[in-house]
PDB file of N, CA and C in Angstrom:
ATOM      1  N   GLY P   8       1.965  20.541 -51.396  1.00 85.00           N
ATOM      2  CA  GLY P   8       2.957  21.195 -49.849  1.00 85.00           C
ATOM      3  C   GLY P   8       2.742  22.288 -50.378  1.00 85.00           C
ATOM      4  N   GLU P   9       2.690  23.011 -51.640  1.00 94.00           N
ATOM      5  CA  GLU P   9       2.692  24.412 -52.374  1.00 94.00           C
ATOM      6  C   GLU P   9       1.487  25.471 -51.341  1.00 94.00           C
ATOM      7  N   THR P  10       1.996  26.101 -51.173  1.00 96.00           N
ATOM      8  CA  THR P  10       0.839  27.401 -50.320  1.00 96.00           C
ATOM      9  C   THR P  10       1.156  28.501 -50.534  1.00 96.00           C
ATOM     10  N   LYS P  11       0.113  29.943 -50.395  1.00 96.00           N
ATOM     11  CA  LYS P  11       0.735  31.026 -50.536  1.00 96.00           C
ATOM     12  C   LYS P  11      -0.791  32.058 -49.250  1.00 96.00           C
ATOM     13  N   GLN P  12      -0.707  33.174 -49.479  1.00 96.00           N
ATOM     14  CA  GLN P  12      -1.719  33.742 -48.396  1.00 96.00           C
ATOM     15  C   GLN P  12      -2.314  34.529 -49.685  1.00 96.00           C
ATOM     16  N   ILE P  13      -3.787  34.367 -49.273  1.00 96.00           N
ATOM     17  CA  ILE P  13      -5.399  35.086 -49.855  1.00 96.00           C
ATOM     18  C   ILE P  13      -6.234  35.027 -49.026  1.00 96.00           C
ATOM     19  N   ALA P  14      -6.243  36.701 -49.419  1.00 94.00           N
ATOM     20  CA  ALA P  14      -7.383  37.200 -48.280  1.00 94.00           C
ATOM     21  C   ALA P  14      -6.860  37.337 -46.883  1.00 94.00           C
ATOM     22  N   GLY P  15      -5.741  37.171 -46.368  1.00 93.00           N
ATOM     23  CA  GLY P  15      -5.003  36.537 -44.396  1.00 93.00           C
ATOM     24  C   GLY P  15      -5.209  35.242 -44.980  1.00 93.00           C
ATOM     25  N   MET P  16      -5.351  34.532 -45.417  1.00 94.00           N
ATOM     26  CA  MET P  16      -5.117  33.038 -44.649  1.00 94.00           C
ATOM     27  C   MET P  16      -4.298  32.572 -45.968  1.00 94.00           C
ATOM     28  N   THR P  17      -4.105  31.226 -45.230  1.00 95.00           N
ATOM     29  CA  THR P  17      -2.681  30.156 -45.547  1.00 95.00           C
ATOM     30  C   THR P  17      -3.606  29.389 -46.447  1.00 95.00           C
ATOM     31  N   ALA P  18      -3.245  29.416 -47.844  1.00 95.00           N
ATOM     32  CA  ALA P  18      -3.995  28.688 -49.215  1.00 95.00           C
ATOM     33  C   ALA P  18      -2.998  27.706 -49.002  1.00 95.00           C
ATOM     34  N   LYS P  19      -3.256  26.695 -49.893  1.00 94.00           N
ATOM     35  CA  LYS P  19      -3.032  24.809 -50.621  1.00 94.00           C
ATOM     36  C   LYS P  19      -3.095  24.948 -51.594  1.00 94.00           C
ATOM     37  N   LYS P  20      -1.998  25.003 -52.304  1.00 94.00           N
ATOM     38  CA  LYS P  20      -2.335  24.139 -53.789  1.00 94.00           C
ATOM     39  C   LYS P  20      -2.868  23.381 -54.717  1.00 94.00           C
ATOM     40  N   LEU P  21      -4.258  22.993 -55.583  1.00 89.00           N
ATOM     41  CA  LEU P  21      -4.283  21.869 -56.028  1.00 89.00           C
ATOM     42  C   LEU P  21      -4.920  21.941 -57.906  1.00 89.00           C
ATOM     43  N   ILE P  22      -4.520  20.837 -58.239  1.00 88.00           N
ATOM     44  CA  ILE P  22      -4.146  20.969 -59.672  1.00 88.00           C
ATOM     45  C   ILE P  22      -5.380  20.276 -59.805  1.00 88.00           C
ATOM     46  N   ARG P  23      -6.141  20.114 -60.845  1.00 84.00           N
ATOM     47  CA  ARG P  23      -7.141  19.173 -61.618  1.00 84.00           C
ATOM     48  C   ARG P  23      -6.897  19.301 -62.835  1.00 84.00           C
ATOM     49  N   HIS P  24      -6.923  17.996 -63.351  1.00 83.00           N
ATOM     50  CA  HIS P  24      -6.931  18.464 -64.438  1.00 83.00           C
ATOM     51  C   HIS P  24      -8.229  17.583 -65.634  1.00 83.00           C
ATOM     52  N   THR P  25      -8.081  17.933 -66.347  1.00 80.00           N
ATOM     53  CA  THR P  25      -9.428  17.348 -67.575  1.00 80.00           C
ATOM     54  C   THR P  25      -9.082  17.274 -68.816  1.00 80.00           C
ATOM     55  N   TYR P  26      -9.893  16.804 -69.490  1.00 83.00           N
ATOM     56  CA  TYR P  26      -9.118  17.047 -70.856  1.00 83.00           C
ATOM     57  C   TYR P  26     -10.743  16.644 -71.965  1.00 83.00           C
ATOM     58  N   ASP P  27     -10.086  17.449 -72.399  1.00 80.00           N
ATOM     59  CA  ASP P  27     -11.254  17.292 -73.556  1.00 80.00           C
ATOM     60  C   ASP P  27     -11.811  16.452 -74.548  1.00 80.00           C
ATOM     61  N   ASP P  28     -12.133  16.212 -75.909  1.00 85.00           N
ATOM     62  CA  ASP P  28     -12.544  14.743 -77.093  1.00 85.00           C
ATOM     63  C   ASP P  28     -11.211  15.034 -77.980  1.00 85.00           C
ATOM     64  N   GLU P  29     -10.523  16.005 -77.516  1.00 86.00           N
ATOM     65  CA  GLU P  29      -9.575  15.726 -78.362  1.00 86.00           C
ATOM     66  C   GLU P  29      -8.237  15.079 -77.523  1.00 86.00           C
ATOM     67  N   GLY P  30      -8.760  15.206 -76.359  1.00 85.00           N
ATOM     68  CA  GLY P  30      -7.847  14.756 -75.259  1.00 85.00           C
ATOM     69  C   GLY P  30      -6.314  15.322 -74.622  1.00 85.00           C
ATOM     70  N   VAL P  31      -7.009  16.943 -74.989  1.00 82.00           N
ATOM     71  CA  VAL P  31      -6.422  17.598 -74.914  1.00 82.00           C
ATOM     72  C   VAL P  31      -6.264  18.355 -72.751  1.00 82.00           C
ATOM     73  N   ASP P  32      -5.587  18.454 -72.747  1.00 83.00           N
ATOM     74  CA  ASP P  32      -5.909  18.370 -70.450  1.00 83.00           C
ATOM     75  C   ASP P  32      -5.931  20.578 -70.722  1.00 83.00           C
ATOM     76  N   HIS P  33      -6.916  20.210 -70.235  1.00 80.00           N
ATOM     77  CA  HIS P  33      -7.583  21.992 -69.301  1.00 80.00           C
ATOM     78  C   HIS P  33      -7.312  22.309 -68.126  1.00 80.00           C
ATOM     79  N   PRO P  34      -6.024  22.440 -67.856  1.00 83.00           N
ATOM     80  CA  PRO P  34      -5.935  22.171 -65.721  1.00 83.00           C
ATOM     81  C   PRO P  34      -6.704  23.272 -65.453  1.00 83.00           C
ATOM     82  N   MET P  35      -7.436  22.897 -64.318  1.00 86.00           N
ATOM     83  CA  MET P  35      -7.486  24.317 -63.028  1.00 86.00           C
ATOM     84  C   MET P  35      -6.666  24.115 -62.370  1.00 86.00           C
ATOM     85  N   ILE P  36      -5.921  24.813 -61.715  1.00 90.00           N
ATOM     86  CA  ILE P  36      -5.224  25.493 -60.689  1.00 90.00           C
ATOM     87  C   ILE P  36      -6.051  25.571 -59.905  1.00 90.00           C
ATOM     88  N   MET P  37      -6.674  25.014 -59.037  1.00 90.00           N
ATOM     89  CA  MET P  37      -7.081  26.221 -57.320  1.00 90.00           C
ATOM     90  C   MET P  37      -6.072  26.505 -55.990  1.00 90.00           C
ATOM     91  N   TRP P  38      -6.831  27.224 -55.161  1.00 93.00           N
ATOM     92  CA  TRP P  38      -5.988  27.642 -53.596  1.00 93.00           C
ATOM     93  C   TRP P  38      -6.989  27.069 -52.874  1.00 93.00           C
ATOM     94  N   TYR P  39      -6.778  26.771 -52.178  1.00 92.00           N
ATOM     95  CA  TYR P  39      -7.707  26.536 -50.791  1.00 92.00           C
ATOM     96  C   TYR P  39      -7.189  26.646 -49.416  1.00 92.00           C
ATOM     97  N   SER P  40      -9.004  26.779 -48.609  1.00 92.00           N
ATOM     98  CA  SER P  40      -7.994  27.021 -47.115  1.00 92.00           C
ATOM     99  C   SER P  40      -8.787  25.784 -46.858  1.00 92.00           C
ATOM    100  N   ASP P  41      -8.295  25.266 -45.584  1.00 88.00           N
ATOM    101  CA  ASP P  41      -8.407  23.544 -44.756  1.00 88.00           C
ATOM    102  C   ASP P  41      -9.047  24.479 -43.477  1.00 88.00           C
ATOM    103  N   GLU P  42      -8.980  26.058 -42.999  1.00 88.00           N
ATOM    104  CA  GLU P  42      -8.850  26.772 -42.218  1.00 88.00           C
ATOM    105  C   GLU P  42     -10.687  27.014 -41.622  1.00 88.00           C
ATOM    106  N   ILE P  43     -11.104  27.247 -43.013  1.00 86.00           N
ATOM    107  CA  ILE P  43     -12.733  26.964 -43.203  1.00 86.00           C
ATOM    108  C   ILE P  43     -13.209  26.687 -43.983  1.00 86.00           C
ATOM    109  N   GLY P  44     -14.860  26.422 -43.792  1.00 78.00           N
ATOM    110  CA  GLY P  44     -15.766  26.055 -44.887  1.00 78.00           C
ATOM    111  C   GLY P  44     -16.077  24.896 -45.009  1.00 78.00           C
ATOM    112  N   PRO P  45     -16.386  24.270 -46.102  1.00 73.00           N
ATOM    113  CA  PRO P  45     -17.380  22.596 -45.567  1.00 73.00           C
ATOM    114  C   PRO P  45     -16.633  21.785 -45.308  1.00 73.00           C
ATOM    115  N   LYS P  46     -16.818  20.688 -44.751  1.00 69.00           N
ATOM    116  CA  LYS P  46     -15.879  19.518 -44.493  1.00 69.00           C
ATOM    117  C   LYS P  46     -15.430  18.790 -45.671  1.00 69.00           C
ATOM    118  N   ILE P  47     -16.843  18.557 -46.197  1.00 67.00           N
ATOM    119  CA  ILE P  47     -16.188  18.338 -47.996  1.00 67.00           C
ATOM    120  C   ILE P  47     -17.077  19.028 -49.190  1.00 67.00           C
ATOM    121  N   ASN P  48     -16.372  19.654 -49.497  1.00 66.00           N
ATOM    122  CA  ASN P  48     -16.901  20.578 -50.847  1.00 66.00           C
ATOM    123  C   ASN P  48     -17.523  19.602 -51.555  1.00 66.00           C
ATOM    124  N   ILE P  49     -18.168  19.696 -52.187  1.00 64.00           N
ATOM    125  CA  ILE P  49     -19.124  18.819 -53.197  1.00 64.00           C
ATOM    126  C   ILE P  49     -19.088  19.112 -55.027  1.00 64.00           C
ATOM    127  N   LEU P  50     -18.482  21.120 -55.113  1.00 62.00           N
ATOM    128  CA  LEU P  50     -18.423  21.162 -56.105  1.00 62.00           C
ATOM    129  C   LEU P  50     -16.851  21.076 -56.998  1.00 62.00           C
ATOM    130  N   PHE P  51     -15.822  20.699 -55.525  1.00 66.00           N
ATOM    131  CA  PHE P  51     -14.668  20.694 -56.122  1.00 66.00           C
ATOM    132  C   PHE P  51     -13.879  19.560 -55.670  1.00 66.00           C
ATOM    133  N   ASN P  52     -14.485  18.536 -55.827  1.00 66.00           N
ATOM    134  CA  ASN P  52     -14.007  17.087 -55.823  1.00 66.00           C
ATOM    135  C   ASN P  52     -13.935  16.862 -54.744  1.00 66.00           C
ATOM    136  N   GLY P  53     -14.597  17.161 -53.099  1.00 70.00           N
ATOM    137  CA  GLY P  53     -14.565  16.520 -52.151  1.00 70.00           C
ATOM    138  C   GLY P  53     -13.507  17.155 -51.701  1.00 70.00           C
ATOM    139  N   ILE P  54     -13.210  18.245 -51.875  1.00 78.00           N
ATOM    140  CA  ILE P  54     -11.831  18.440 -51.043  1.00 78.00           C
ATOM    141  C   ILE P  54     -12.397  19.409 -49.647  1.00 78.00           C
ATOM    142  N   LYS P  55     -11.233  19.082 -48.559  1.00 82.00           N
ATOM    143  CA  LYS P  55     -12.230  19.654 -47.277  1.00 82.00           C
ATOM    144  C   LYS P  55     -10.953  21.009 -47.312  1.00 82.00           C
ATOM    145  N   GLY P  56     -11.919  22.430 -47.346  1.00 85.00           N
ATOM    146  CA  GLY P  56     -11.841  23.387 -46.908  1.00 85.00           C
ATOM    147  C   GLY P  56     -12.672  24.706 -48.726  1.00 85.00           C
ATOM    148  N   MET P  57     -12.409  25.548 -48.113  1.00 87.00           N
ATOM    149  CA  MET P  57     -13.334  26.762 -49.228  1.00 87.00           C
ATOM    150  C   MET P  57     -11.965  27.190 -49.680  1.00 87.00           C
ATOM    151  N   PRO P  58     -12.482  27.603 -51.303  1.00 89.00           N
ATOM    152  CA  PRO P  58     -11.347  27.695 -52.768  1.00 89.00           C
ATOM    153  C   PRO P  58     -11.631  28.768 -52.782  1.00 89.00           C
ATOM    154  N   LEU P  59      -9.982  29.908 -52.403  1.00 93.00           N
ATOM    155  CA  LEU P  59      -9.530  31.089 -52.124  1.00 93.00           C
ATOM    156  C   LEU P  59      -9.294  31.549 -53.577  1.00 93.00           C
ATOM    157  N   GLU P  60      -8.911  30.554 -54.273  1.00 94.00           N
ATOM    158  CA  GLU P  60      -8.139  31.208 -55.615  1.00 94.00           C
ATOM    159  C   GLU P  60      -8.713  30.142 -56.696  1.00 94.00           C
ATOM    160  N   CYS P  61      -9.224  30.231 -58.209  1.00 91.00           N
ATOM    161  CA  CYS P  61      -9.637  28.831 -58.770  1.00 91.00           C
ATOM    162  C   CYS P  61      -9.392  29.750 -60.352  1.00 91.00           C
ATOM    163  N   THR P  62      -8.512  29.432 -60.842  1.00 90.00           N
ATOM    164  CA  THR P  62      -7.796  30.082 -62.433  1.00 90.00           C
ATOM    165  C   THR P  62      -8.119  28.478 -63.319  1.00 90.00           C
ATOM    166  N   MET P  63      -9.232  28.438 -64.642  1.00 84.00           N
ATOM    167  CA  MET P  63      -9.948  27.450 -65.065  1.00 84.00           C
ATOM    168  C   MET P  63      -9.493  28.343 -66.555  1.00 84.00           C
ATOM    169  N   ASP P  64      -8.308  26.729 -67.157  1.00 78.00           N
ATOM    170  CA  ASP P  64      -7.676  26.886 -68.550  1.00 78.00           C
ATOM    171  C   ASP P  64      -9.132  27.338 -69.266  1.00 78.00           C
ATOM    172  N   GLN P  65      -9.022  28.379 -70.371  1.00 75.00           N
ATOM    173  CA  GLN P  65     -10.114  28.247 -70.782  1.00 75.00           C
ATOM    174  C   GLN P  65     -10.319  27.808 -72.457  1.00 75.00           C
ATOM    175  N   GLY P  66      -8.374  27.109 -72.876  1.00 70.00           N
ATOM    176  CA  GLY P  66      -7.629  26.749 -73.866  1.00 70.00           C
ATOM    177  C   GLY P  66      -7.482  28.333 -74.664  1.00 70.00           C
ATOM    178  N   GLU P  67      -6.678  28.139 -76.490  1.00 75.00           N
ATOM    179  CA  GLU P  67      -6.062  29.035 -76.794  1.00 75.00           C
ATOM    180  C   GLU P  67      -5.404  30.498 -76.172  1.00 75.00           C
ATOM    181  N   GLY P  68      -5.158  29.769 -74.946  1.00 76.00           N
ATOM    182  CA  GLY P  68      -3.866  30.543 -73.973  1.00 76.00           C
ATOM    183  C   GLY P  68      -4.863  31.587 -73.363  1.00 76.00           C
ATOM    184  N   ARG P  69      -5.967  31.189 -72.465  1.00 79.00           N
ATOM    185  CA  ARG P  69      -6.875  32.773 -72.332  1.00 79.00           C
ATOM    186  C   ARG P  69      -7.409  31.629 -71.021  1.00 79.00           C
ATOM    187  N   ALA P  70      -7.611  32.356 -69.764  1.00 83.00           N
ATOM    188  CA  ALA P  70      -7.886  31.472 -68.718  1.00 83.00           C
ATOM    189  C   ALA P  70      -8.530  32.877 -67.675  1.00 83.00           C
ATOM    190  N   ILE P  71      -9.234  32.309 -66.946  1.00 87.00           N
ATOM    191  CA  ILE P  71     -10.250  32.959 -66.029  1.00 87.00           C
ATOM    192  C   ILE P  71     -10.208  32.617 -65.032  1.00 87.00           C
ATOM    193  N   THR P  72      -9.455  33.839 -63.895  1.00 91.00           N
ATOM    194  CA  THR P  72      -9.314  33.404 -62.472  1.00 91.00           C
ATOM    195  C   THR P  72     -10.594  34.133 -61.780  1.00 91.00           C
ATOM    196  N   TYR P  73     -10.510  33.695 -60.251  1.00 92.00           N
ATOM    197  CA  TYR P  73     -11.326  33.831 -59.689  1.00 92.00           C
ATOM    198  C   TYR P  73     -10.728  34.245 -58.221  1.00 92.00           C
ATOM    199  N   THR P  74     -10.390  34.898 -57.998  1.00 95.00           N
ATOM    200  CA  THR P  74      -9.544  35.658 -55.986  1.00 95.00           C
ATOM    201  C   THR P  74     -10.256  36.441 -55.513  1.00 95.00           C
ATOM    202  N   ALA P  75     -10.625  35.022 -53.759  1.00 93.00           N
ATOM    203  CA  ALA P  75     -10.739  35.590 -52.459  1.00 93.00           C
ATOM    204  C   ALA P  75     -10.208  37.210 -52.643  1.00 93.00           C
ATOM    205  N   THR P  76     -10.887  38.349 -51.967  1.00 94.00           N
ATOM    206  CA  THR P  76     -10.365  39.806 -51.405  1.00 94.00           C
ATOM    207  C   THR P  76      -9.982  39.917 -49.987  1.00 94.00           C
ATOM    208  N   GLU P  77     -11.352  38.984 -49.635  1.00 93.00           N
ATOM    209  CA  GLU P  77     -11.849  39.342 -48.189  1.00 93.00           C
ATOM    210  C   GLU P  77     -12.243  38.396 -47.730  1.00 93.00           C
ATOM    211  N   VAL P  78     -12.052  37.625 -46.286  1.00 90.00           N
ATOM    212  CA  VAL P  78     -12.263  36.655 -45.240  1.00 90.00           C
ATOM    213  C   VAL P  78     -12.990  37.179 -44.507  1.00 90.00           C
ATOM    214  N   VAL P  79     -14.429  37.774 -43.635  1.00 87.00           N
ATOM    215  CA  VAL P  79     -14.939  38.160 -42.686  1.00 87.00           C
ATOM    216  C   VAL P  79     -15.429  37.045 -41.719  1.00 87.00           C
ATOM    217  N   LYS P  80     -14.508  36.236 -40.495  1.00 83.00           N
ATOM    218  CA  LYS P  80     -15.007  35.734 -39.819  1.00 83.00           C
ATOM    219  C   LYS P  80     -15.060  35.941 -38.842  1.00 83.00           C
ATOM    220  N   GLY P  81     -17.017  35.563 -38.427  1.00 83.00           N
ATOM    221  CA  GLY P  81     -17.147  35.429 -37.349  1.00 83.00           C
ATOM    222  C   GLY P  81     -18.750  34.339 -37.065  1.00 83.00           C
ATOM    223  N   LYS P  82     -19.904  34.891 -35.896  1.00 84.00           N
ATOM    224  CA  LYS P  82     -20.554  34.176 -36.173  1.00 84.00           C
ATOM    225  C   LYS P  82     -21.796  34.535 -37.152  1.00 84.00           C
ATOM    226  N   VAL P  83     -22.495  33.138 -37.300  1.00 81.00           N
ATOM    227  CA  VAL P  83     -23.051  33.642 -38.252  1.00 81.00           C
ATOM    228  C   VAL P  83     -24.557  33.192 -37.528  1.00 81.00           C
ATOM    229  N   LYS P  84     -25.763  34.128 -38.677  1.00 85.00           N
ATOM    230  CA  LYS P  84     -27.236  34.137 -37.192  1.00 85.00           C
ATOM    231  C   LYS P  84     -27.711  33.248 -38.190  1.00 85.00           C
ATOM    232  N   GLU P  85     -28.780  32.653 -37.001  1.00 85.00           N
ATOM    233  CA  GLU P  85     -29.371  31.489 -37.083  1.00 85.00           C
ATOM    234  C   GLU P  85     -30.273  31.260 -38.064  1.00 85.00           C
ATOM    235  N   ALA P  86     -30.579  33.196 -38.427  1.00 83.00           N
ATOM    236  CA  ALA P  86     -32.082  33.150 -39.764  1.00 83.00           C
ATOM    237  C   ALA P  86     -31.088  33.215 -40.846  1.00 83.00           C
ATOM    238  N   ASP P  87     -29.543  33.350 -40.711  1.00 81.00           N
ATOM    239  CA  ASP P  87     -29.284  33.127 -41.889  1.00 81.00           C
ATOM    240  C   ASP P  87     -29.520  31.403 -42.998  1.00 81.00           C
ATOM    241  N   PHE P  88     -29.617  30.535 -41.628  1.00 79.00           N
ATOM    242  CA  PHE P  88     -29.369  29.097 -42.147  1.00 79.00           C
ATOM    243  C   PHE P  88     -30.897  28.625 -42.647  1.00 79.00           C
ATOM    244  N   LEU P  89     -32.193  29.443 -42.937  1.00 86.00           N
ATOM    245  CA  LEU P  89     -33.170  30.227 -42.185  1.00 86.00           C
ATOM    246  C   LEU P  89     -33.835  29.550 -44.006  1.00 86.00           C
ATOM    247  N   LEU P  90     -34.344  28.200 -44.678  1.00 85.00           N
ATOM    248  CA  LEU P  90     -34.663  28.428 -45.655  1.00 85.00           C
ATOM    249  C   LEU P  90     -36.009  29.142 -46.965  1.00 85.00           C
ATOM    250  N   PRO P  91     -35.540  30.135 -47.263  1.00 86.00           N
ATOM    251  CA  PRO P  91     -37.123  30.857 -47.430  1.00 86.00           C
ATOM    252  C   PRO P  91     -38.438  29.814 -48.653  1.00 86.00           C
ATOM    253  N   ASP P  92     -39.035  30.611 -48.869  1.00 87.00           N
ATOM    254  CA  ASP P  92     -40.639  29.847 -48.827  1.00 87.00           C
ATOM    255  C   ASP P  92     -40.423  29.305 -50.863  1.00 87.00           C
ATOM    256  N   GLY P  93     -40.682  28.485 -50.748  1.00 88.00           N
ATOM    257  CA  GLY P  93     -40.596  27.823 -52.255  1.00 88.00           C
ATOM    258  C   GLY P  93     -39.558  26.838 -52.434  1.00 88.00           C
ATOM    259  N   TYR P  94     -37.834  26.854 -51.045  1.00 86.00           N
ATOM    260  CA  TYR P  94     -37.024  25.826 -51.099  1.00 86.00           C
ATOM    261  C   TYR P  94     -37.546  24.589 -51.609  1.00 86.00           C
ATOM    262  N   GLU P  95     -36.985  24.079 -52.744  1.00 84.00           N
ATOM    263  CA  GLU P  95     -37.017  22.680 -52.874  1.00 84.00           C
ATOM    264  C   GLU P  95     -35.510  22.178 -52.490  1.00 84.00           C
ATOM    265  N   VAL P  96     -35.558  20.945 -52.653  1.00 84.00           N
ATOM    266  CA  VAL P  96     -34.585  20.007 -51.856  1.00 84.00           C
ATOM    267  C   VAL P  96     -33.704  19.552 -52.735  1.00 84.00           C
ATOM    268  N   LEU P  97     -33.174  19.232 -53.263  1.00 81.00           N
ATOM    269  CA  LEU P  97     -32.459  18.551 -54.912  1.00 81.00           C
ATOM    270  C   LEU P  97     -32.038  17.189 -53.905  1.00 81.00           C
ATOM    271  N   SER P  98     -32.104  16.242 -54.525  1.00 86.00           N
ATOM    272  CA  SER P  98     -31.415  15.187 -54.450  1.00 86.00           C
ATOM    273  C   SER P  98     -29.650  15.224 -54.552  1.00 86.00           C
ATOM    274  N   GLU P  99     -29.228  14.197 -54.332  1.00 86.00           N
ATOM    275  CA  GLU P  99     -28.166  13.941 -54.928  1.00 86.00           C
ATOM    276  C   GLU P  99     -28.128  13.933 -56.753  1.00 86.00           C
ATOM    277  N   GLU P 100     -28.928  12.932 -56.809  1.00 88.00           N
ATOM    278  CA  GLU P 100     -28.984  12.976 -58.319  1.00 88.00           C
ATOM    279  C   GLU P 100     -28.955  14.916 -59.047  1.00 88.00           C
ATOM    280  N   ASP P 101     -29.804  15.149 -58.322  1.00 86.00           N
ATOM    281  CA  ASP P 101     -30.171  16.438 -58.960  1.00 86.00           C
ATOM    282  C   ASP P 101     -28.892  17.338 -59.157  1.00 86.00           C
ATOM    283  N   LEU P 102     -28.439  17.360 -57.837  1.00 83.00           N
ATOM    284  CA  LEU P 102     -26.932  18.778 -57.523  1.00 83.00           C
ATOM    285  C   LEU P 102     -26.261  18.229 -58.646  1.00 83.00           C
ATOM    286  N   GLU P 103     -25.809  16.645 -59.116  1.00 84.00           N
ATOM    287  CA  GLU P 103     -25.261  16.116 -60.102  1.00 84.00           C
ATOM    288  C   GLU P 103     -25.044  17.057 -61.357  1.00 84.00           C
ATOM    289  N   THR P 104     -26.858  16.905 -61.775  1.00 87.00           N
ATOM    290  CA  THR P 104     -27.210  17.108 -63.037  1.00 87.00           C
ATOM    291  C   THR P 104     -26.772  18.559 -63.137  1.00 87.00           C
ATOM    292  N   LEU P 105     -27.346  19.380 -61.777  1.00 85.00           N
ATOM    293  CA  LEU P 105     -26.928  20.625 -62.264  1.00 85.00           C
ATOM    294  C   LEU P 105     -25.999  21.415 -62.614  1.00 85.00           C
ATOM    295  N   GLY P 106     -24.606  20.559 -61.507  1.00 82.00           N
ATOM    296  CA  GLY P 106     -22.977  21.066 -61.512  1.00 82.00           C
ATOM    297  C   GLY P 106     -22.710  20.743 -63.355  1.00 82.00           C
ATOM    298  N   GLU P 107     -22.805  19.343 -63.541  1.00 84.00           N
ATOM    299  CA  GLU P 107     -22.441  19.769 -65.336  1.00 84.00           C
ATOM    300  C   GLU P 107     -23.809  20.220 -65.758  1.00 84.00           C
ATOM    301  N   GLU P 108     -24.096  20.766 -65.974  1.00 85.00           N
ATOM    302  CA  GLU P 108     -25.145  21.906 -66.787  1.00 85.00           C
ATOM    303  C   GLU P 108     -24.497  23.815 -66.488  1.00 85.00           C
ATOM    304  N   LEU P 109     -23.745  23.835 -65.244  1.00 82.00           N
ATOM    305  CA  LEU P 109     -23.072  24.887 -64.786  1.00 82.00           C
ATOM    306  C   LEU P 109     -22.296  24.211 -65.807  1.00 82.00           C
ATOM    307  N   LYS P 110     -21.455  23.420 -65.749  1.00 81.00           N
ATOM    308  CA  LYS P 110     -20.026  23.033 -66.360  1.00 81.00           C
ATOM    309  C   LYS P 110     -20.125  23.223 -68.165  1.00 81.00           C
ATOM    310  N   GLU P 111     -21.525  23.177 -68.322  1.00 80.00           N
ATOM    311  CA  GLU P 111     -21.276  23.008 -70.454  1.00 80.00           C
ATOM    312  C   GLU P 111     -21.276  23.895 -70.485  1.00 80.00           C
ATOM    313  N   ALA P 112     -22.293  24.897 -69.106  1.00 78.00           N
ATOM    314  CA  ALA P 112     -23.623  26.779 -70.106  1.00 78.00           C
ATOM    315  C   ALA P 112     -21.918  27.315 -69.765  1.00 78.00           C
ATOM    316  N   ILE P 113     -21.088  26.756 -69.049  1.00 76.00           N
ATOM    317  CA  ILE P 113     -19.651  27.423 -68.553  1.00 76.00           C
ATOM    318  C   ILE P 113     -18.360  27.711 -69.783  1.00 76.00           C
ATOM    319  N   GLU P 114     -18.318  26.284 -70.388  1.00 74.00           N
ATOM    320  CA  GLU P 114     -17.378  25.652 -71.865  1.00 74.00           C
ATOM    321  C   GLU P 114     -18.234  26.043 -73.033  1.00 74.00           C
ATOM    322  N   LEU P 115     -19.629  26.819 -72.685  1.00 69.00           N
ATOM    323  CA  LEU P 115     -20.178  27.046 -74.640  1.00 69.00           C
ATOM    324  C   LEU P 115     -19.574  28.011 -74.487  1.00 69.00           C
ATOM    325  N   SER P 116     -19.600  29.804 -73.244  1.00 64.00           N
ATOM    326  CA  SER P 116     -19.826  30.455 -73.293  1.00 64.00           C
ATOM    327  C   SER P 116     -18.441  30.417 -73.426  1.00 64.00           C
ATOM    328  N   SER P 117     -17.427  30.298 -73.534  1.00 60.00           N
ATOM    329  CA  SER P 117     -15.752  30.633 -73.325  1.00 60.00           C
ATOM    330  C   SER P 117     -15.607  29.916 -74.508  1.00 60.00           C
ATOM    331  N   GLU P 118     -16.109  29.319 -75.614  1.00 62.00           N
ATOM    332  CA  GLU P 118     -16.402  29.383 -76.960  1.00 62.00           C
ATOM    333  C   GLU P 118     -16.457  30.081 -77.382  1.00 62.00           C
ATOM    334  N   GLU P 119     -18.125  30.786 -77.326  1.00 56.00           N
ATOM    335  CA  GLU P 119     -18.141  32.055 -77.957  1.00 56.00           C
ATOM    336  C   GLU P 119     -17.488  33.300 -78.609  1.00 56.00           C
TER     337      GLU P 119
END
């Protein structure tokens, strides 16, 4: 039920808990708006909205925060949805694999 204003929009709070191999919790705090964004966001556990701020616990007292600073509303040109030459469609399985690879890359970079 907690909300705050980010980039002129009302954002709702979501906390996602993930545990490492030792059972230590690394919570991710996300603020999202259901006024914009996809009907289902596959990158963020199916929330219905657009993430506007995300803070990820990196362990050892470190965290990374990403925050939207501006949201520009308006019509999107049809040309913005055209697929570029060479575009490859990913299966749902390939998309999940890509998401896991990105997650691992982030975890590895935070260990360095």
